[in-house]
XYZ file of C-alpha atoms in Angstrom:
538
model
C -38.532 -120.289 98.358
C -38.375 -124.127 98.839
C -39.527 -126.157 95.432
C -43.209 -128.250 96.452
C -42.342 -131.682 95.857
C -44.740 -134.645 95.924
C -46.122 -135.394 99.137
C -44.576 -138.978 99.073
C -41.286 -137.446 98.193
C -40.248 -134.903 100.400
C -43.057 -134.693 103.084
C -40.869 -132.276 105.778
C -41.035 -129.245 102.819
C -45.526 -129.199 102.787
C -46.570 -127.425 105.388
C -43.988 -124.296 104.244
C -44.193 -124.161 100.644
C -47.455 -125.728 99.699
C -49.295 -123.082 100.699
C -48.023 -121.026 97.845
C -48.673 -123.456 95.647
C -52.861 -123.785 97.184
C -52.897 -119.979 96.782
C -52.236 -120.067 92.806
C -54.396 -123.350 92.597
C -57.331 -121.465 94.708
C -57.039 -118.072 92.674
C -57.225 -120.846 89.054
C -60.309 -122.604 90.850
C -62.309 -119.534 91.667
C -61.583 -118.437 87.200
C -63.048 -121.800 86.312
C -66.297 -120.934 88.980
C -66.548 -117.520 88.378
C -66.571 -117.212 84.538
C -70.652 -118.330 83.592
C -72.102 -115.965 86.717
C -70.010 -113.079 86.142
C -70.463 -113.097 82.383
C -74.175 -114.223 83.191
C -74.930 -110.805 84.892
C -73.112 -108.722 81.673
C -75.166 -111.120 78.945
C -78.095 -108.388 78.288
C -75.317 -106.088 78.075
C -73.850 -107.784 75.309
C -77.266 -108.859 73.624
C -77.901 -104.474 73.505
C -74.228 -103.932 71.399
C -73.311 -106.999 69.814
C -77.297 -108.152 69.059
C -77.551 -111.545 68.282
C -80.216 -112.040 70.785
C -81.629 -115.790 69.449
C -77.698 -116.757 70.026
C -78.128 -115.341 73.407
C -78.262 -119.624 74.861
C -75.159 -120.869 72.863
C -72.586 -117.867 74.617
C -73.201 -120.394 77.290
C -73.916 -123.611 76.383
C -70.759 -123.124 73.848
C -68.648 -122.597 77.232
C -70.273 -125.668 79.047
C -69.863 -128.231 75.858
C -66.169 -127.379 75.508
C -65.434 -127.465 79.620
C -67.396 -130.884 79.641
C -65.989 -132.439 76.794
C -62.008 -131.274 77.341
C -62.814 -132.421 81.112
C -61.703 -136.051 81.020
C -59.066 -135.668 78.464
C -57.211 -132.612 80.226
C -57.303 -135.398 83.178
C -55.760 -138.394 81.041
C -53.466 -135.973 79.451
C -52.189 -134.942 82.910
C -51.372 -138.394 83.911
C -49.746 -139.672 80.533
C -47.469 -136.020 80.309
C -47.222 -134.489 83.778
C -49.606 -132.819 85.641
C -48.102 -129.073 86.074
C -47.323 -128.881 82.265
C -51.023 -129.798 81.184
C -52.519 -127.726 83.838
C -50.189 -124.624 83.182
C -51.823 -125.464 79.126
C -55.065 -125.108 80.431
C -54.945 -121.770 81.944
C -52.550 -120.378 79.014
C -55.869 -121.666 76.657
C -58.403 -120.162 79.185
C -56.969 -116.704 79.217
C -56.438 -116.816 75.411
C -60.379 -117.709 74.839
C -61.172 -114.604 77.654
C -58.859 -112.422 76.029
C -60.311 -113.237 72.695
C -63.620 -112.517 74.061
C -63.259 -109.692 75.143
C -62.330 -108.643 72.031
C -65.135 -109.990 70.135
C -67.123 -108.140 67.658
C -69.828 -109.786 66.536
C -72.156 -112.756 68.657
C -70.575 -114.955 66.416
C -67.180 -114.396 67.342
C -68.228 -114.411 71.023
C -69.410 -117.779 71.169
C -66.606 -119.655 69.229
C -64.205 -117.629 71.745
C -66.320 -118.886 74.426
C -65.548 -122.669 73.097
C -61.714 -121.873 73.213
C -62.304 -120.411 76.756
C -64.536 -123.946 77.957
C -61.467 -125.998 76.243
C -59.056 -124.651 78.947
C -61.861 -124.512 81.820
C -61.880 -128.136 81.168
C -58.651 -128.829 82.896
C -58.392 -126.261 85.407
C -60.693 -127.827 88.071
C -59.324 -131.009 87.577
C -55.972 -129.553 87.180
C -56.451 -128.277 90.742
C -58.279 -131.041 92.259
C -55.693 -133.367 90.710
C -52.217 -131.665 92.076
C -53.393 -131.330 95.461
C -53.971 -135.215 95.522
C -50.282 -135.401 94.099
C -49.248 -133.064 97.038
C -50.941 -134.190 99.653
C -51.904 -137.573 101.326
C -55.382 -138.164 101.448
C -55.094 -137.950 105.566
C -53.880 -134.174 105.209
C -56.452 -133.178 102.213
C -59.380 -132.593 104.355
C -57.632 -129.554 106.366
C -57.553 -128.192 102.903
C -61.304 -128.444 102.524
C -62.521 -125.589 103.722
C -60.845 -123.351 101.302
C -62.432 -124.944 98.680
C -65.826 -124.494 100.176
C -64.865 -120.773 100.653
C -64.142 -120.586 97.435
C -66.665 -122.362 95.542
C -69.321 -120.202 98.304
C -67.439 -116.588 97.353
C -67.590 -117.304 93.639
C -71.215 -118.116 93.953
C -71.877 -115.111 96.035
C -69.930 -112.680 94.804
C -70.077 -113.982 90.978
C -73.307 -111.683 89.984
C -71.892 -108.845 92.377
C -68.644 -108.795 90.470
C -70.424 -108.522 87.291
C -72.466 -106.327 87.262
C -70.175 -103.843 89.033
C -67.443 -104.606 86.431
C -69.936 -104.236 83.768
C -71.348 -100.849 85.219
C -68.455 -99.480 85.403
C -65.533 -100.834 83.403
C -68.016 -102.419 80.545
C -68.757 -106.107 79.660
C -65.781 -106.544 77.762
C -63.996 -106.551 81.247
C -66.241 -109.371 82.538
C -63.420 -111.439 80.587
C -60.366 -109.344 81.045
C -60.712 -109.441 84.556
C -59.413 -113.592 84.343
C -55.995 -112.028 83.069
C -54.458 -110.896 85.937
C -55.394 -113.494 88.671
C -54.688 -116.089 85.527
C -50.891 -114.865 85.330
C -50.260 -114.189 89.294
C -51.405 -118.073 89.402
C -49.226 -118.805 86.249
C -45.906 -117.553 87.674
C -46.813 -118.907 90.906
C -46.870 -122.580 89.646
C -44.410 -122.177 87.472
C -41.774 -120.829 90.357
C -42.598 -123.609 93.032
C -44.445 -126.573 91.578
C -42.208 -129.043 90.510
C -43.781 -132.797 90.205
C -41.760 -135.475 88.435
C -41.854 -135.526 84.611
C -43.294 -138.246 82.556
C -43.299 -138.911 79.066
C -45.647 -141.855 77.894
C -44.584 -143.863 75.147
C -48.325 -144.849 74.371
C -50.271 -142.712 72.278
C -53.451 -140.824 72.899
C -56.650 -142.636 72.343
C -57.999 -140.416 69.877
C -60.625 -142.648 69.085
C -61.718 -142.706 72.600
C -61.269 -139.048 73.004
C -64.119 -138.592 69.645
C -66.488 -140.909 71.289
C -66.503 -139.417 74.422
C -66.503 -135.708 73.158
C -69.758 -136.724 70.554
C -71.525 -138.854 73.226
C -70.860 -136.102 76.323
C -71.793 -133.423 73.596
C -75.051 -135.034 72.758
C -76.154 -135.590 76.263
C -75.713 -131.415 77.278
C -77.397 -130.271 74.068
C -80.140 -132.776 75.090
C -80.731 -131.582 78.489
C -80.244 -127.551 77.304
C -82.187 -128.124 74.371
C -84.933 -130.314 75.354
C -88.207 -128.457 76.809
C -87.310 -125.285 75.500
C -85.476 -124.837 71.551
C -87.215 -128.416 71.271
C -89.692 -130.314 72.551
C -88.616 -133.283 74.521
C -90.284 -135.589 71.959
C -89.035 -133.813 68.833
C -87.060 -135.828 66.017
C -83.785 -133.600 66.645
C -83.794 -134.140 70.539
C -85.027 -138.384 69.698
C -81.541 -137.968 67.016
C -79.481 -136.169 69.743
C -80.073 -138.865 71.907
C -79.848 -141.532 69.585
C -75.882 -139.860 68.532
C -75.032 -139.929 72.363
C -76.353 -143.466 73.369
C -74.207 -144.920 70.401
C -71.098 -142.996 70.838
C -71.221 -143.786 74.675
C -71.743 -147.454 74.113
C -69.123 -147.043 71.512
C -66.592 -145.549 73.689
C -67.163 -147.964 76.701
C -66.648 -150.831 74.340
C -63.783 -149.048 72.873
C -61.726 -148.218 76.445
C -61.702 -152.272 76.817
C -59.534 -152.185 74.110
C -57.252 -149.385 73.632
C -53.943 -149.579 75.015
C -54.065 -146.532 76.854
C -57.927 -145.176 77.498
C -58.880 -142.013 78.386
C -60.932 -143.128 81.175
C -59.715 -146.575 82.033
C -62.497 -149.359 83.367
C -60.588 -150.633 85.713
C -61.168 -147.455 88.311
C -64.965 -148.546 88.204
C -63.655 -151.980 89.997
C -63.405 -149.938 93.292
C -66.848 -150.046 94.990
C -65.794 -146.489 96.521
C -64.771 -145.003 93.344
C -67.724 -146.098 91.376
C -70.377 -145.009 94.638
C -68.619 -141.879 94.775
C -69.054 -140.812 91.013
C -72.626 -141.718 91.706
C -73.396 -139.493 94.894
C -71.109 -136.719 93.083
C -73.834 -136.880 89.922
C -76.408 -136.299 92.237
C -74.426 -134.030 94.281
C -74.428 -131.883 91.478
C -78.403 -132.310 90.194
C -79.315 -131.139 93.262
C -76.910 -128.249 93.894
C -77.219 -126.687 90.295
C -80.851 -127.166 90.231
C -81.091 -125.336 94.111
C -79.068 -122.732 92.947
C -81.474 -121.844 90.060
C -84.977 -122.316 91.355
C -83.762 -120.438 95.092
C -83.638 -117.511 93.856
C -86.323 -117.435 91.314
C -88.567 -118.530 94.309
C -87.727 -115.578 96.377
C -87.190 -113.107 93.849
C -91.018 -113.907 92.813
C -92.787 -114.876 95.059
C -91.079 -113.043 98.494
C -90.263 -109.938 96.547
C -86.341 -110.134 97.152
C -84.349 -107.754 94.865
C -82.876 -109.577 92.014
C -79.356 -106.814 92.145
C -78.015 -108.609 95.005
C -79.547 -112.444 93.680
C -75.598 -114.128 95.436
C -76.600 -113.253 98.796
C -79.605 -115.069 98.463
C -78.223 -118.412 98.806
C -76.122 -117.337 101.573
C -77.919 -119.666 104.417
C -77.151 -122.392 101.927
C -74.150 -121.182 100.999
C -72.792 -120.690 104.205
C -73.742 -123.407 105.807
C -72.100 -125.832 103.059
C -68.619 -123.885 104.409
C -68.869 -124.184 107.650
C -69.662 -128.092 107.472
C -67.062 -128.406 104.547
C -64.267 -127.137 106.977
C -65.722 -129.527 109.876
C -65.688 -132.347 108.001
C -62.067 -131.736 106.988
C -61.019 -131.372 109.923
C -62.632 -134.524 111.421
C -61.192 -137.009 108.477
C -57.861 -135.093 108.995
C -57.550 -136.323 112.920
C -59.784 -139.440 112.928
C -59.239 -140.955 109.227
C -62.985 -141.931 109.165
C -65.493 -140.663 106.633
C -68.121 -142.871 105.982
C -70.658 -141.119 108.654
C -70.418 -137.660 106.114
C -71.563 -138.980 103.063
C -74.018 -140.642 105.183
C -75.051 -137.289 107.175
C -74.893 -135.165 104.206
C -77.013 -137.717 101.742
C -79.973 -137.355 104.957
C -79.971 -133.839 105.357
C -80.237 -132.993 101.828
C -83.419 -135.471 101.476
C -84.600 -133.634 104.344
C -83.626 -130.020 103.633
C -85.083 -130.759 100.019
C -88.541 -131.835 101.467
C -88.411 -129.217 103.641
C -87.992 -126.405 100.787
C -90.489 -128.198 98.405
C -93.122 -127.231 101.319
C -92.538 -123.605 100.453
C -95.466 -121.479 100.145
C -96.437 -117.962 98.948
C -96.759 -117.767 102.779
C -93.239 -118.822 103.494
C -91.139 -116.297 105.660
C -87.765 -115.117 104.069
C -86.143 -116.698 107.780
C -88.004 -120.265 107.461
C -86.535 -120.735 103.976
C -83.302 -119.858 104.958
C -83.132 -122.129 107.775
C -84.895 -125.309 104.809
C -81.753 -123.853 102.631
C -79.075 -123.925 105.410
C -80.396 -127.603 106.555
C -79.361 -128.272 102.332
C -76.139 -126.174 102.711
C -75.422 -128.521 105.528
C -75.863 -131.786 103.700
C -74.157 -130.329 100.495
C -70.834 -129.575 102.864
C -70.575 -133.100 103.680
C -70.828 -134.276 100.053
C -68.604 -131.561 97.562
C -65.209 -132.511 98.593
C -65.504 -135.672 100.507
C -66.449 -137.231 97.288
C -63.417 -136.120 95.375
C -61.087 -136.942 98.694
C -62.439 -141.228 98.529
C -62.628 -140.960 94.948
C -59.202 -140.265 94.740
C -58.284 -142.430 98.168
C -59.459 -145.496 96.018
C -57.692 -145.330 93.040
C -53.298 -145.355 92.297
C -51.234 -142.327 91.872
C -51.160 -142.819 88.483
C -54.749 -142.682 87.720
C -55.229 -139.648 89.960
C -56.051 -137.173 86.643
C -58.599 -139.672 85.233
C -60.141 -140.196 89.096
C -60.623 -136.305 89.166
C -61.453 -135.956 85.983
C -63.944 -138.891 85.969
C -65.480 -137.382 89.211
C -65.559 -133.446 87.989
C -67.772 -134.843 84.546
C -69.876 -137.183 86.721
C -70.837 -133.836 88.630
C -71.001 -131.332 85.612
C -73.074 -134.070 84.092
C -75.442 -134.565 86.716
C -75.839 -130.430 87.002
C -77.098 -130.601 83.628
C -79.456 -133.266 84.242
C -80.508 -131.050 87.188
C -80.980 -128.206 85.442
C -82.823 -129.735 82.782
C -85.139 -132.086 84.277
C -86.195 -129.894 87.609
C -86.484 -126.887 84.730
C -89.058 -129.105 82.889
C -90.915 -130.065 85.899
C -90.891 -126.155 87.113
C -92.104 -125.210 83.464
C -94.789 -127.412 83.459
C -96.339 -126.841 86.791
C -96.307 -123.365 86.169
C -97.866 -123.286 82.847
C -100.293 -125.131 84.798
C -101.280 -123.208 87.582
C -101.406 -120.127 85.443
C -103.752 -121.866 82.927
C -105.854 -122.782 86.260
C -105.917 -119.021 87.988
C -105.842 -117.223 84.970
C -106.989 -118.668 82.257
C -106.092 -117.710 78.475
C -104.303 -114.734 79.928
C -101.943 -116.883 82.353
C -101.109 -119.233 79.223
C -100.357 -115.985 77.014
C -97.921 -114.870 79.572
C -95.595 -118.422 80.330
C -96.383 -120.047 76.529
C -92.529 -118.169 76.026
C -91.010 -118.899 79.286
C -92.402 -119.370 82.900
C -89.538 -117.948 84.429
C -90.728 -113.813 84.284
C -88.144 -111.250 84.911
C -88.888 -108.403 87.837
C -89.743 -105.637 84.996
C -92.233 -108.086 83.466
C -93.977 -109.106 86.977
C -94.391 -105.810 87.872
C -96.491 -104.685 84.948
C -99.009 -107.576 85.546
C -102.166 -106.939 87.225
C -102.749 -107.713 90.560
C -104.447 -110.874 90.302
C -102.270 -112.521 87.534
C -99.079 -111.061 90.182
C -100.670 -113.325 92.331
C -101.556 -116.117 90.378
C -97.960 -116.010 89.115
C -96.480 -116.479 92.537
C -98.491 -119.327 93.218
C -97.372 -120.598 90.507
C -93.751 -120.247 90.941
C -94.535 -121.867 94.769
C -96.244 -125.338 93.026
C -93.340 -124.947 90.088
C -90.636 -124.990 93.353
C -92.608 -127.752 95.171
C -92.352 -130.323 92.669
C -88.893 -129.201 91.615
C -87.155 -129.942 95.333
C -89.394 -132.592 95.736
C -88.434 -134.360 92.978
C -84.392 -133.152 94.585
C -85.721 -134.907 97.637
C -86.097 -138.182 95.511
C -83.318 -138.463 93.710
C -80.985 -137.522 96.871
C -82.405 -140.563 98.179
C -79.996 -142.374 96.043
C -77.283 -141.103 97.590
C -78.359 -141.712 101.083
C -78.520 -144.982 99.569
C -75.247 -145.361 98.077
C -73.457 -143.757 101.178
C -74.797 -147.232 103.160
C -72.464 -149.189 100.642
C -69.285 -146.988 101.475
C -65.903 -148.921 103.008
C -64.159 -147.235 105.271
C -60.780 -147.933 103.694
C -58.320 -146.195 105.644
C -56.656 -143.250 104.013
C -53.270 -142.498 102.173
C -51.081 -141.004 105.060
C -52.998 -142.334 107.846
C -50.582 -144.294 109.433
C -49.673 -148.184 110.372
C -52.947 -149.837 110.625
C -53.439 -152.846 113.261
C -53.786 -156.815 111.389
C -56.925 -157.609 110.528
C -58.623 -154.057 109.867
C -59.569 -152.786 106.473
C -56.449 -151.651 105.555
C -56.095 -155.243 105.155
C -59.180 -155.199 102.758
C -57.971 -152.186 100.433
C -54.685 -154.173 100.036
C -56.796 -157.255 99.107
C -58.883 -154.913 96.940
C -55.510 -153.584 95.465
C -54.403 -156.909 95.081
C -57.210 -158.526 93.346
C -57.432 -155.368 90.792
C -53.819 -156.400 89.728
C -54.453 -159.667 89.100
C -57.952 -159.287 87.134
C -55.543 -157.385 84.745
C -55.830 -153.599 86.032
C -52.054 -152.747 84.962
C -51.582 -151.767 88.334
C -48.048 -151.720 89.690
C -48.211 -150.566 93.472
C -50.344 -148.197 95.440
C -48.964 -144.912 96.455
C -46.900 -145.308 99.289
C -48.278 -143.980 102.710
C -47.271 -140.502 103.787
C -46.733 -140.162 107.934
C-alpha cells in the first residue's frame, strides 16, 4: 500500500492512500467523543459496586481537566517533534488510562485512571484535526467534512446506546475496554501508512508556559463545574479558584512573549481570521454543549420521552448539523469561498435558539424538532469550517498549536456553556417550583432541579405539573440566553476575509490572495519567526 505523504509533497498518492489513513484518524476521533457518554450511561453502575457516590462528579471532571489541560501542549509537542509520533503517544496513553480503568477497584483508583485516560484524549482530537491539515490542502479539506459530522453525530447518538448495552450485557468495566480494539486497528493503521517528515527541535519545551497554562485552564473548569452546585458562585473557594486562574493566565500570556519557543505562540492571534475563528468556535461550543444537555432534559420532562433511548433525541439537531456539514464541504471544496457559512450558520443558530427558548409544556415533540433542526443547521456551518480558516490562516508549522488553540477555545467555551445556562436553568426552576408549589416545590429542587424519571413519577399530580413548567421557564431562559451570546458570532462572522485557500489555485492580481500575502508579509516583519507559507497544492 502506497506510504501518505504530505499533501505538498507528493499530491498524485492522496486520493488512494489517504483514505486509509482518514479511516484510523475517524475510528481515534469517535474514542476521544465517545468516552464521557458511554461511560456516562454505566456511572450508576459503578456508583452500586465500587460506592464512592460523593466522588461520583470528579470520574468526570478528572477526565475533562486532564483532556483540557494536555490539549494545547499535545498540539505544540506535535509541531516541535512530529506529528504522527506525538499522536501515536496519545492513543498508546489513552488506552493505557481505559485499560487501567477498567481494572479499577476502588472510586479512587477510577478517577486518577480517568486523569491518565484525559492526558491522552488531549491530543487525539487535535492529533486528528492536525494531520489532516498536514495531508490535505485547505481547498480539498472540506470534502472531508462530512465524515466528521457523521462522526461527531453517531458518537452523540449512539454514545448512551452503546453504553448501556455494553454495560447490560458485558458489564461497566467494558465501557472502557471497548477503546482497545478500535485504539490498536487505528494504531497499526497509522503506523503502516502515515509517514510525515521528522523533526527534532533544538529548543526546549516551555515548561514554564506549559504550568501556567495547565493551573490557569485547570482553575477556570473547576470554576464552571464547581460553581452553583459543590459551591456557591460567591463562595471564598470558587472567589480563590478564580483568583489562581486569572493570575496564572495573565502569567502565561506575559510569559509566551518571552519564551523562546511558547506553547501557544502570540503571533497566530495577529491573523484577524484566526483570532475571529477561536472566538465563534468558543461560542460554537457554549451553545452546542449546553443544547445537548437541556434538549433532552426538556423532553424527557416535560413531553414524556423515554430517557433509554435519550441519543435519538437530538437527532433533528443532530442530523441536520450532517447534512449541512457535508454541504458546506462540498461548496468550499469547488468554489474556495466560505465567508457566507459562518455567516449563515451564526443566523440560524440565533434564530433556532429563540425559537427553542419559546418552548412550552404545550410544545409538540414535531415543532421542537423542526426549532432543533433549524440549530442543527446553523451548528453544521460552524464545527468544521472554523477549524478549516483557523488552520487556512496560520503556517504549516504552527498547524498543532492552530488546532490545538481552536479545540481548547471550544472545550472551554462548552464548559462555560454548561455552567452558566446550568445556573440560569437551576435558578428558574427553583423558582417556579417555589411559585406553584410552595415549601414542597423548594423541598424537592433545594438538591438538584434536574429530577430523574423514577423521581418524577412518584410526585403528585400537581407538583408533576408544576415541575414541567418549571423545566419549560428553566429551558426558556437557558436558549435564550444561547440566542444572545450566538449573536456574537453572527457578529464576528461580518469581520471574516475571504482569504483564498491553501490549494486553491493561481489567483488573478489584485484579489485577496494579494492581501493574505501582505498579511503574511507584515507578520514576518513585526517579528512572527515566520519563514514562508505552505506552498499551494493544485
Amino acid at each position: 500500500m502506497a506510504d501518505v505523504q504530505p499533501a505538498e509533497t507528493e499530491p498524485e498518492k492522496q486520493p488512494r492512500s489517504v483514505r486509509v489513513v482518514l479511516l484510523a484518524l475517524m475510528i481515534t476521533m469517535m474514542l476521544a467523543m465517545l468516552d464521557n457518554m458511554i461511560v456516562g450511561t454505566a456511572m450508576p453502575t459503578i456508583v452500586g459496586e465500587l460506592g464512592g457516590l460523593e466522588h461520583l462528579s470528579w470520574v468526570v471532571t478528572a477526565y475533562t481537566l486532564a483532556t483540557a489541560a494536555s490539549t494545547p501542549i499535545w498540539g505544540k509537542i506535535g509541531d516541535m517533534y512530529g506529528r504522527k509520533g506525538a499522536f501515536m503517544s496519545s492513543i498508546v496513553i489513552f488506552l493505557i488510562g481505559s485499560m487501567l480503568s477498567g481494572m479499577a477497584q476502588n472510586m479512587g483508583e477510577l478517577i486518577g485512571f480517568r486523569a491518565v485516560q484525559g492526558l491522552g484524549a488531549g491530543g487525539l482530537m487535535v492529533g486528528v484535526m492536525a494531520i489532516i491539515g498536514d495531508l490535505i490542502p485547505p481547498r480539498e479539506r472540506g470534502k472531508y467534512q462530512g465524515m466528521m459530522a457523521g462522526v461527531m453525530a453517531l458518537a452523540m447518538i449512539g454514545g448512551p446506546l452503546v453504553g448501556g448495552t455494553i454495560t447490560d450485557n458485558w458489564g461497566w468495566r467494558w465501557s472502557f475496554y471497548i477503546n482497545l480494539p478500535l485504539g490498536i486497528v487505528s494504531l497499526a493503521l497509522i503506523s503502516a501508512v502515515l509517514h510525515l517528515p521528522r523533526k527534532r527541535s533544538q529548543a526546549r519545551i516551555d515548561y514554564l508556559g506549559a504550568v501556567l497554562l495547565t493551573v490557569g485552564i485547570t482553575s477556570v473548569v473547576l470554576v464552571t463545574t464547581w460553581g452553583g452546585t459543590e459551591y456557591a458562585w460567591t463562595s471564598a473557594r470558587i472567589m480563590e479558584l478564580i483568583g489562581i486562574g486569572v493570575a496564572a493566565l495573565i502569567g502565561f500570556v506575559f510569559w509566551q512573549t518571552r519564551a523562546a519557543e511558547p506553547i501557544v505562540p502570540l503571533h497566530i492571534f495577529r491573523s484577524r481570521n484566526f483570532t475571529l475563528m477561536s472566538l465563534i468556535g468558543f461560542i460554537a461550543g457554549f451553545v452546542m454543549f449546553g443544547a445537548t444537555l437541556f434538549l433532552p432534559l426538556y423532553q424527557q420532562s416535560v413531553q414524556g420521552a423515554s430517557a433509554t433511548n435519550s441519543g435519538l433525541l437530538l437527532l433533528p439537531m443532530l442530523g441536520a448539523m450532517l447534512v449541512t456539514s457535508m454541504v458546506a464541504g462540498r461548496v468550499t471544496t469547488n468554489t474556495g469561498k466560505y465567508k457566507v457559512f459562518p455567516l449563515v450558520g451564526s443566523a440560524l443558530m440565533v434564530v433556532g435558539l429563540y425559537l427553542l427558548s419559546t418552548m412550552d409544556t404545550g410544545t409538540s415533540r414535531f415543532t421542537s424538532g423542526v426549532f432543533m433542526a433549524v440549530v442543527g443547521l446553523g451548528m453544521g456551518c460552524l464545527m468544521q469550517i472554523t477549524m478549516l480558516v483557523a488552520q487556512n490562516s496560520v503556517e504549516m508549522k504552527d498547524m498543532g498549536v492552530a488546532s490545538s488553540s481552536t479545540t481548547l477555545f471550544r472545550t472551554l467555551g462548552s464548559s462555560f456553556g454548561v455552567a452558566i445556562m446550568g445556573a440560569l436553568f437551576n435558578h428558574r426552576v427553583q423558582d417556579v417550583m417555589a411559585e406553584r408549589a410552595g415549601a414542597l416545590g423548594s423541598k424537592l429542587t433545594e438538591q438538584s432541579a434536574q429530577l430523574d424519571a423514577a423521581s418524577l413519577a412518584k410526585l403528585p399530580e400537581a407538583a408533576r405539573e408544576a415541575y414541567q413548567h418549571a423545566v419549560s421557564a428553566g429551558t426558556h431562559s437557558a436558549f435564550l440566553l444561547g440566542a444572545v451570546v450566538a449573536v456574537g458570532a453572527l457578529v464576528a462572522s461580518v469581520f471574516v476575509k475571504e482569504v483564498p485557500l491553501k490549494g486553491a489555485g493561481p489567483q488573478k492580481p489584485g484579489d485577496d490572495a494579494n492581501e493574505a500575502d501582505a498579511e503574511t508579509a507584515a507578520e514576518a516583519e513585526a517579528g512572527a519567526g515566520a519563514k514562508a507559507a505552505a506552498a499551494p497544492v493544485a
